mmCIF file of C-alpha atoms in Angstrom:
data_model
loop_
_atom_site.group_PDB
_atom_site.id
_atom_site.type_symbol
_atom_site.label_atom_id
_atom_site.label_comp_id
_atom_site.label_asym_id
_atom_site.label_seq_id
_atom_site.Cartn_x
_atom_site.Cartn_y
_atom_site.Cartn_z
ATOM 1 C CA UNK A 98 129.242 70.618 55.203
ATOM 2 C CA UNK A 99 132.506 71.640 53.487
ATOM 3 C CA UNK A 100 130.940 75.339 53.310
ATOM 4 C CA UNK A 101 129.666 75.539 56.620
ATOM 5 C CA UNK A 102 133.432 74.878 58.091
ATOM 6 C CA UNK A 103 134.942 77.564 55.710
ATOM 7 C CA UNK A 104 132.460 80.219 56.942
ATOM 8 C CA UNK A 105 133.357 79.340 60.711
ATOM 9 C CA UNK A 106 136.804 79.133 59.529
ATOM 10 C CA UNK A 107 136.423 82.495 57.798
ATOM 11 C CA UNK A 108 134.521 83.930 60.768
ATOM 12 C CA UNK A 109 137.057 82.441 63.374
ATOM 13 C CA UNK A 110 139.727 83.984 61.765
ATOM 14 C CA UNK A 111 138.005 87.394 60.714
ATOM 15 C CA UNK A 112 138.054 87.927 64.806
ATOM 16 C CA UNK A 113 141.007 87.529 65.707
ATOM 17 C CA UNK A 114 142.299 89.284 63.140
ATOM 18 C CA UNK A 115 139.859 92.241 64.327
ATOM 19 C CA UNK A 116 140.959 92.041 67.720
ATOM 20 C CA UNK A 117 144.775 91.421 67.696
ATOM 21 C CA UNK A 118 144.623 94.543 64.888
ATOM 22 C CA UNK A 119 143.498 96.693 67.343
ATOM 23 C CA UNK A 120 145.072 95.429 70.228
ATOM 24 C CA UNK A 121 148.542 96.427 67.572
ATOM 25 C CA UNK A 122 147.149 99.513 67.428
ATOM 26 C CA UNK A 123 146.862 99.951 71.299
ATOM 27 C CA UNK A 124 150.457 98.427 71.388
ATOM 28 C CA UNK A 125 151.753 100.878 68.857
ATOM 29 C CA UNK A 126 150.782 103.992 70.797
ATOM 30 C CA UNK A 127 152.165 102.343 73.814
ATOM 31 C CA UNK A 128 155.113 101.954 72.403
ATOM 32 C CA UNK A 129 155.397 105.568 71.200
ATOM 33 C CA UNK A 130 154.372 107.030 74.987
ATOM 34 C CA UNK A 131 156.889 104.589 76.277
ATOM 35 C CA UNK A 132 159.321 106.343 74.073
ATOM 36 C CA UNK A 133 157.697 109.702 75.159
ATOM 37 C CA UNK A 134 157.616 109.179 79.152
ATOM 38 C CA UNK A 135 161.340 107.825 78.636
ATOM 39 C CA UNK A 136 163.300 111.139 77.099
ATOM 40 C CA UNK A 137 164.278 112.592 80.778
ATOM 41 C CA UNK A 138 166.483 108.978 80.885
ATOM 42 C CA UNK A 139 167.555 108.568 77.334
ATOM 43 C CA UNK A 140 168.513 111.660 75.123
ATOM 44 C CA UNK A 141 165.888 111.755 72.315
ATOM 45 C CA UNK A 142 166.546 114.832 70.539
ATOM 46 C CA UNK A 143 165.579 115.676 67.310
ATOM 47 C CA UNK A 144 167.966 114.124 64.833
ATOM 48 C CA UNK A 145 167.521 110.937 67.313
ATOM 49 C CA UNK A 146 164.030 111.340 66.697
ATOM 50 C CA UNK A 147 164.442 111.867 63.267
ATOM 51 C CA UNK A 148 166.926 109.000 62.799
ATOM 52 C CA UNK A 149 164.024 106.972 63.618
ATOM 53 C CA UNK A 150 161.159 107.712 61.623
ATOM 54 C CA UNK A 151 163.433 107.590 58.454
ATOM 55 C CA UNK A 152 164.793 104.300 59.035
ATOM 56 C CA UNK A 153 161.318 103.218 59.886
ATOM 57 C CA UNK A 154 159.400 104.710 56.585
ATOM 58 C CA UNK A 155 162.457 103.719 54.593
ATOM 59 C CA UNK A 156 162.050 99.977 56.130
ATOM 60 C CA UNK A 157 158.781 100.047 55.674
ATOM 61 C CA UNK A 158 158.594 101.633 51.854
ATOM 62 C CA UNK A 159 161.279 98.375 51.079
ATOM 63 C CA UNK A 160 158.989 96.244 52.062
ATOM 64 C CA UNK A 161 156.316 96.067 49.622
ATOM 65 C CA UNK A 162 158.942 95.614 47.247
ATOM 66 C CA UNK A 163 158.987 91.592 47.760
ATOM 67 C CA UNK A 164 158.432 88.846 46.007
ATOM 68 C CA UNK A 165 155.993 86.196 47.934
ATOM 69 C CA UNK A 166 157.094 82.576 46.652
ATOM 70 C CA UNK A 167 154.480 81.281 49.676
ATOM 71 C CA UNK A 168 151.204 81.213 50.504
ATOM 72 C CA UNK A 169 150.664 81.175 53.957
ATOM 73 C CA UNK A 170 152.613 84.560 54.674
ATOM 74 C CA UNK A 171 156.526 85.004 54.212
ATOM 75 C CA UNK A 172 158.221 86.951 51.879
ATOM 76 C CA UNK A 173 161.709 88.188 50.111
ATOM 77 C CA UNK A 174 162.301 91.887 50.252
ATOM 78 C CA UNK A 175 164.330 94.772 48.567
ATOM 79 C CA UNK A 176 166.702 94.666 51.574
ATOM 80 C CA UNK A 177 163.548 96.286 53.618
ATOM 81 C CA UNK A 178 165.706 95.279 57.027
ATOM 82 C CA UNK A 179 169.041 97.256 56.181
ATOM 83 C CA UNK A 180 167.586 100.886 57.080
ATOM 84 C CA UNK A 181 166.418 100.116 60.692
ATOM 85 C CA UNK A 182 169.540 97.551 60.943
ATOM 86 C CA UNK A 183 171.847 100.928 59.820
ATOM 87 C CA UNK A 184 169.445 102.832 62.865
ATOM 88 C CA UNK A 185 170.270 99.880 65.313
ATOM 89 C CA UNK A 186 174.038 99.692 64.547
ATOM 90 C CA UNK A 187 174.340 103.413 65.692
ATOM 91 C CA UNK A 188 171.959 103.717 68.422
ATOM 92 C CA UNK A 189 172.392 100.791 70.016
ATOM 93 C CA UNK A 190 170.839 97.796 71.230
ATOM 94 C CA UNK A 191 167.285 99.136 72.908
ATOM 95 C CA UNK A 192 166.714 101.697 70.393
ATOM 96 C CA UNK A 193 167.128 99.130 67.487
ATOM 97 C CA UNK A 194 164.809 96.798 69.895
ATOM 98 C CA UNK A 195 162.039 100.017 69.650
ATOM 99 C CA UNK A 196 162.506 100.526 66.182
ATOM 100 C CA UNK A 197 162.048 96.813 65.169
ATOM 101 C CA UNK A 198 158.611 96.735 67.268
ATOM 102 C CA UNK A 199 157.480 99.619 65.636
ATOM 103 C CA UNK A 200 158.527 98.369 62.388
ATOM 104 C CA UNK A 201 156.544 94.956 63.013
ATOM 105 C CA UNK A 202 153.612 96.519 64.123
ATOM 106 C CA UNK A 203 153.343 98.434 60.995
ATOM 107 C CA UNK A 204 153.946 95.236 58.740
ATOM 108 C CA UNK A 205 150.899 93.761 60.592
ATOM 109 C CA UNK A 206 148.772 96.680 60.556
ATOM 110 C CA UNK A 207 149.520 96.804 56.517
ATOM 111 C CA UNK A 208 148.691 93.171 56.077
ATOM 112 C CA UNK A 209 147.762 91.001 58.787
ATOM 113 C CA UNK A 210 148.081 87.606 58.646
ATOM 114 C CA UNK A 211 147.682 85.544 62.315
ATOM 115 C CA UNK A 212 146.408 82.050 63.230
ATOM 116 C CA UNK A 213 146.593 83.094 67.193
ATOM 117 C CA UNK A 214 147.740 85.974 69.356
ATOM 118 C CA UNK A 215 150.804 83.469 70.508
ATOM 119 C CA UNK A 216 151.847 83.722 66.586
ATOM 120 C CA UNK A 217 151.369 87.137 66.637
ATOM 121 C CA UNK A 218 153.825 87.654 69.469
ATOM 122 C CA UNK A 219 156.561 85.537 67.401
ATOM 123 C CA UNK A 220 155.974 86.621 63.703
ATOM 124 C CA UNK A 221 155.340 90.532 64.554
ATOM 125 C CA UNK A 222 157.016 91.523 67.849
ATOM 126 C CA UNK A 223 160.134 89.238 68.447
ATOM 127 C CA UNK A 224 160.763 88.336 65.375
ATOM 128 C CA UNK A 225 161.524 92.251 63.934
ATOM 129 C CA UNK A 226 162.248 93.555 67.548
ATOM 130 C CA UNK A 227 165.394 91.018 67.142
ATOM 131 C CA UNK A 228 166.706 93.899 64.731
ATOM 132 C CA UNK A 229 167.842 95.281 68.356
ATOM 133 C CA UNK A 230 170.858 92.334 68.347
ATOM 134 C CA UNK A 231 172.884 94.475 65.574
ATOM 135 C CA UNK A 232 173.532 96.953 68.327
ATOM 136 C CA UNK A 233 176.245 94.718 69.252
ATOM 137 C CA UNK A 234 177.588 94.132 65.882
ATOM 138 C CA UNK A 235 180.094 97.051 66.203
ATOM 139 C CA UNK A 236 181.562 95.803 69.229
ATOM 140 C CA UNK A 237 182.616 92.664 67.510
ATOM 141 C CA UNK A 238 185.478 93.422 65.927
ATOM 142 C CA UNK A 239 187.488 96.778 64.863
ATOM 143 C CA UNK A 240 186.630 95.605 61.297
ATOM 144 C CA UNK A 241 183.049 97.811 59.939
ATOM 145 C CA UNK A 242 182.594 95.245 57.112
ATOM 146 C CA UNK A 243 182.916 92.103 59.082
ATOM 147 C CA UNK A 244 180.442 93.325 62.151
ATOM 148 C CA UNK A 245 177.898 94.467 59.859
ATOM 149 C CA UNK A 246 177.663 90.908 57.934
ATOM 150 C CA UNK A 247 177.489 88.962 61.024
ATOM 151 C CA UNK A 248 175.590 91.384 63.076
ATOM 152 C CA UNK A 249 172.863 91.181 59.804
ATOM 153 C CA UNK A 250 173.395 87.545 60.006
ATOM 154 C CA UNK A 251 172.235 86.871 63.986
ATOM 155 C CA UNK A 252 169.126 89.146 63.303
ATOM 156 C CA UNK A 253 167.673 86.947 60.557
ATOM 157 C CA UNK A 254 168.805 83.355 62.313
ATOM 158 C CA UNK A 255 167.257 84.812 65.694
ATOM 159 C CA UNK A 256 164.348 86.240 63.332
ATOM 160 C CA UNK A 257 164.461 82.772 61.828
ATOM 161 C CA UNK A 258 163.958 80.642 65.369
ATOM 162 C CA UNK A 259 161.093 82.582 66.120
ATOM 163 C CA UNK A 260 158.999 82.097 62.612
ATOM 164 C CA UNK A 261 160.363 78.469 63.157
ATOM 165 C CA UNK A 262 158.381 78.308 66.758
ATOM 166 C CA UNK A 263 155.393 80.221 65.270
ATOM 167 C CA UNK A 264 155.248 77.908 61.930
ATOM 168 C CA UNK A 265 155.552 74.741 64.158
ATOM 169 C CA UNK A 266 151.993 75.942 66.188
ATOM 170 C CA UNK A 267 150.823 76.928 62.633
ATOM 171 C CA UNK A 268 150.939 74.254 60.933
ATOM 172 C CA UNK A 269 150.215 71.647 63.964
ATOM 173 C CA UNK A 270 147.018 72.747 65.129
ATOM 174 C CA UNK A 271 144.393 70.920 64.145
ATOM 175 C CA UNK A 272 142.398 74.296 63.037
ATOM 176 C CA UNK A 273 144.832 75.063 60.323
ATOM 177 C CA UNK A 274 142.643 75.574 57.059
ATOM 178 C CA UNK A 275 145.041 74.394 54.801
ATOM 179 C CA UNK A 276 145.948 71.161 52.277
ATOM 180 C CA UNK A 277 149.202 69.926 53.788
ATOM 181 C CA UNK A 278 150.385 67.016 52.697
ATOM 182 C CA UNK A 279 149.930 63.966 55.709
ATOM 183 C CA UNK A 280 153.788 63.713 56.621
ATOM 184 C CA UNK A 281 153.249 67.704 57.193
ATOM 185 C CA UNK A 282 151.104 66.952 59.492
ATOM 186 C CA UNK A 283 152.839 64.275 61.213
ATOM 187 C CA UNK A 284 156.138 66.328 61.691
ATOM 188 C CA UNK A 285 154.850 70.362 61.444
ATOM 189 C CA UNK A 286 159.013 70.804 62.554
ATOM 190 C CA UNK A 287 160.395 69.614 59.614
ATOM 191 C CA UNK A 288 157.680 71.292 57.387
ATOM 192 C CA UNK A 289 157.818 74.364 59.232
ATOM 193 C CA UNK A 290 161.901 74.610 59.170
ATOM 194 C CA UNK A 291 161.422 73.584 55.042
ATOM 195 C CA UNK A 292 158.689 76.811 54.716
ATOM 196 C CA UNK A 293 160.957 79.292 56.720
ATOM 197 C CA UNK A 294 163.878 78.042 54.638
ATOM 198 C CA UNK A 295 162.537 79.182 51.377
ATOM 199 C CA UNK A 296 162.724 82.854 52.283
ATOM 200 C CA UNK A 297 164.361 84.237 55.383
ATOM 201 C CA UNK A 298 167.813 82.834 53.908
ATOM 202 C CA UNK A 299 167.275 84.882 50.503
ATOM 203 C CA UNK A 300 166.320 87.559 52.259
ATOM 204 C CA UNK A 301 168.623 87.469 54.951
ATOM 205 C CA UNK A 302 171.278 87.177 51.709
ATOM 206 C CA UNK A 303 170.364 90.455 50.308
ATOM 207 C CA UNK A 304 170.325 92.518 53.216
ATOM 208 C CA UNK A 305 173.287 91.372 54.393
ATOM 209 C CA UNK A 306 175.276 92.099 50.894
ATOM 210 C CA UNK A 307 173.684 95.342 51.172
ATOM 211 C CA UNK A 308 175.357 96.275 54.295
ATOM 212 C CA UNK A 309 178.503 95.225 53.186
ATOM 213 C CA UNK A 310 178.769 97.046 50.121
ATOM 214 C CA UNK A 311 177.546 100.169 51.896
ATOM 215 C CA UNK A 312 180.941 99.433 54.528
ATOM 216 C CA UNK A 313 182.821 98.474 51.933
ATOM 217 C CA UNK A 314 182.585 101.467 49.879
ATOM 218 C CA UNK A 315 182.586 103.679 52.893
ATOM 219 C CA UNK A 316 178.896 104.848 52.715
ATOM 220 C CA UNK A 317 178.281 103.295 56.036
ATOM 221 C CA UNK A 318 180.562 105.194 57.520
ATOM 222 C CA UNK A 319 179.387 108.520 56.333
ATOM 223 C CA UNK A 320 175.672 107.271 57.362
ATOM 224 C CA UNK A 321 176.809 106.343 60.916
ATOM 225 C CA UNK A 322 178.272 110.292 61.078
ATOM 226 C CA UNK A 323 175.053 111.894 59.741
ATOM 227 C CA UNK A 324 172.535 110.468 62.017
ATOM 228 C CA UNK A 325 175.246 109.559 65.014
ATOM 229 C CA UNK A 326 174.171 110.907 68.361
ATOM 230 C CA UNK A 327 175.837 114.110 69.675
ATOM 231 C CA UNK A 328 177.529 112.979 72.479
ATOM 232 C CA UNK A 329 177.391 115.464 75.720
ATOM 233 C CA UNK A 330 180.581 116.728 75.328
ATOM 234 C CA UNK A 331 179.615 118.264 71.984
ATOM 235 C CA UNK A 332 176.586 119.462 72.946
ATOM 236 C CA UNK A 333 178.077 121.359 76.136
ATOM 237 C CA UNK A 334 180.888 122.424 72.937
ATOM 238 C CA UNK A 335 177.908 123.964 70.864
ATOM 239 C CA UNK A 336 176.252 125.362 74.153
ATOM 240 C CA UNK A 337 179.102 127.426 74.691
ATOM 241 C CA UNK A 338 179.981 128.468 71.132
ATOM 242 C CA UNK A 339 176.272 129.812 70.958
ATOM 243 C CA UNK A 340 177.157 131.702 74.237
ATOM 244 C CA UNK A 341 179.977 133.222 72.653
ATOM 245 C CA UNK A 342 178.666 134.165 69.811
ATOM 246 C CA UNK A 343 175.696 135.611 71.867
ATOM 247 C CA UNK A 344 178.118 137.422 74.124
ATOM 248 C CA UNK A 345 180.053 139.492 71.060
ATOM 249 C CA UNK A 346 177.275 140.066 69.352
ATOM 250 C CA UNK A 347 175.749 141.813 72.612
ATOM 251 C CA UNK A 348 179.257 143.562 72.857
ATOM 252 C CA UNK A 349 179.448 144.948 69.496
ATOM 253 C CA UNK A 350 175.714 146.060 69.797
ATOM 254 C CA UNK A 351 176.740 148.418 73.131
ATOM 255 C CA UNK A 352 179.177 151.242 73.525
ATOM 256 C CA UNK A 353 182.088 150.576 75.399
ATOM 257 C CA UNK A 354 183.599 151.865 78.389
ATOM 258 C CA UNK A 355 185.893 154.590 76.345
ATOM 259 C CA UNK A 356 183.316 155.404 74.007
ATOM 260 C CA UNK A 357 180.434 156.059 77.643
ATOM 261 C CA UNK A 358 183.525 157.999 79.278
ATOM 262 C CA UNK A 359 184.051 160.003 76.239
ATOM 263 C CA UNK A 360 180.176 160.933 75.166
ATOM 264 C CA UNK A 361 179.877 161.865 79.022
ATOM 265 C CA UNK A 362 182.928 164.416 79.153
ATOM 266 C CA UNK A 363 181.354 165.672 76.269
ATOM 267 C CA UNK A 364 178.133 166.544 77.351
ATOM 268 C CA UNK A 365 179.654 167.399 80.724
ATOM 269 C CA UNK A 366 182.544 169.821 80.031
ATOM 270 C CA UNK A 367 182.846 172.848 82.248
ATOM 271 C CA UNK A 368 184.543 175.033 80.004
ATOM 272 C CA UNK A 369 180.972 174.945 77.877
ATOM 273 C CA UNK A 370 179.197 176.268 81.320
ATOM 274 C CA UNK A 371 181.363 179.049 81.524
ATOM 275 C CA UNK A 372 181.491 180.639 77.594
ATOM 276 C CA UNK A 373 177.542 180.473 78.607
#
């Protein structure tokens, strides 16, 4: 009997997990062609693009460096959140809100772990696309170090409320395949806010003394000029400084008017028609 309901069990949640993977992976290309179809509105050029990707990969490398103190999913990482938070601090509030997504999707599609689609929607999607909220941060205050703590610190509590949500289902419906103890079931709140507790604060901790040793020491600040968007008045700046350059090195390449007067007088003299 006990057998028979792990195999369904097993089975139940071998299907889902097949379909809501590639349903992510139908949601991840989205995304990206979302991203695509959207350049003639937002200004995706190439270090935008490449902002991206290298706060993503970087987010995502941190993240297997973790430490997993439970065993229905949650873990504490090597700061894996401060690259894409860094990405959404300079870009702003919907580009952090893309990168997040993308950056959830791949932490599924590395190791999925669902009960339901609904759970899906709040551990994977919401929960990292609430990395978009530290686009805000610098508007705060005119103090780097203080916006970057409590920017860091409203992604993980909104991060926080949404695991809370998603633990709460967890751990209340009946189909859970798990040994809780009976006042766990009774009140899947209070165990769920006591199991989201144990990590997301430590983690939370790390990235955000992470950020503020990077403002701190100034390294933030460098960061946020490297991979800072050019704004349009720069770009029409370098436009025309390419034009310039263009235009004198077309100039020095052709003879000038003195030089075309002087070659045709020469070749056109009439004291050389009449010695001949």
């Amino acid at each position: 009997m006990l057998l028979s309901s792990l195999l369904e069990a097993s089975a139940k949640t071998t299907n889902i997990v097949k379909w809501v993977s590639l349903g992510t992976a139908f949601l991840l290309l989205a995304v990206i062609a979302i991203i695509c179809f959207s350049v003639k509105k937002r200004t995706y050029d190439a270090k935008h693009i490449a902002a991206a990707g290298i706060a993503i990969g970087l987010s995502f490398a941190l993240s297997y460096a973790k430490i997993s103190p439970l065993p229905y999913g949650g873990s504490i990482t090597l700061a894996s959140f401060v690259p894409v938070l860094i990405y959404a601090y300079v870009y702003g509030i919907v580009d952090g809100l893309l990168a997040g997504t993308i950056f959830g999707l791949l932490n599924f599609v590395s190791s999925p772990y669902i009960l339901t689609p609904f759970t899906f929607i709040l551990d994977y999607l919401l929960a990292f696309a609430s990395i978009g909220i530290m686009g805000v941060a610098k508007k705060l205050t005119k103090k780097q170090t203080f916006n970057v703590v409590i920017g860091t610190v409203l992604v993980f509590f909104t991060r926080f409320l949404f695991h809370l949500i998603s633990g709460i289902i967890y751990f209340i419906d009946d189909s859970v395949w798990v040994d809780l103890p009976d006042w766990a079931m009774a009140n899947a709140f209070v165990y769920s806010l006591i199991y989201q507790l144990v990590y997301i604060p430590a983690d939370c901790a790390i990235a955000a003394i992470v950020m503020y040793i990077l403002a701190k020491t100034k390294v933030l600040e460098n960061l946020v000029k490297i991979i800072a968007p050019r704004t349009k008045s720069a770009a029409v700046s370098e436009e025309s400084a390419e034009l310039a350059v263009a235009n004198d090195t077309q100039s020095a390449d052709s003879p000038t008017l003195s030089e075309s007067a002087a070659e045709y007088k020469e070749h056109n003299d009439p004291s050389d028609n009449k010695e001949e």
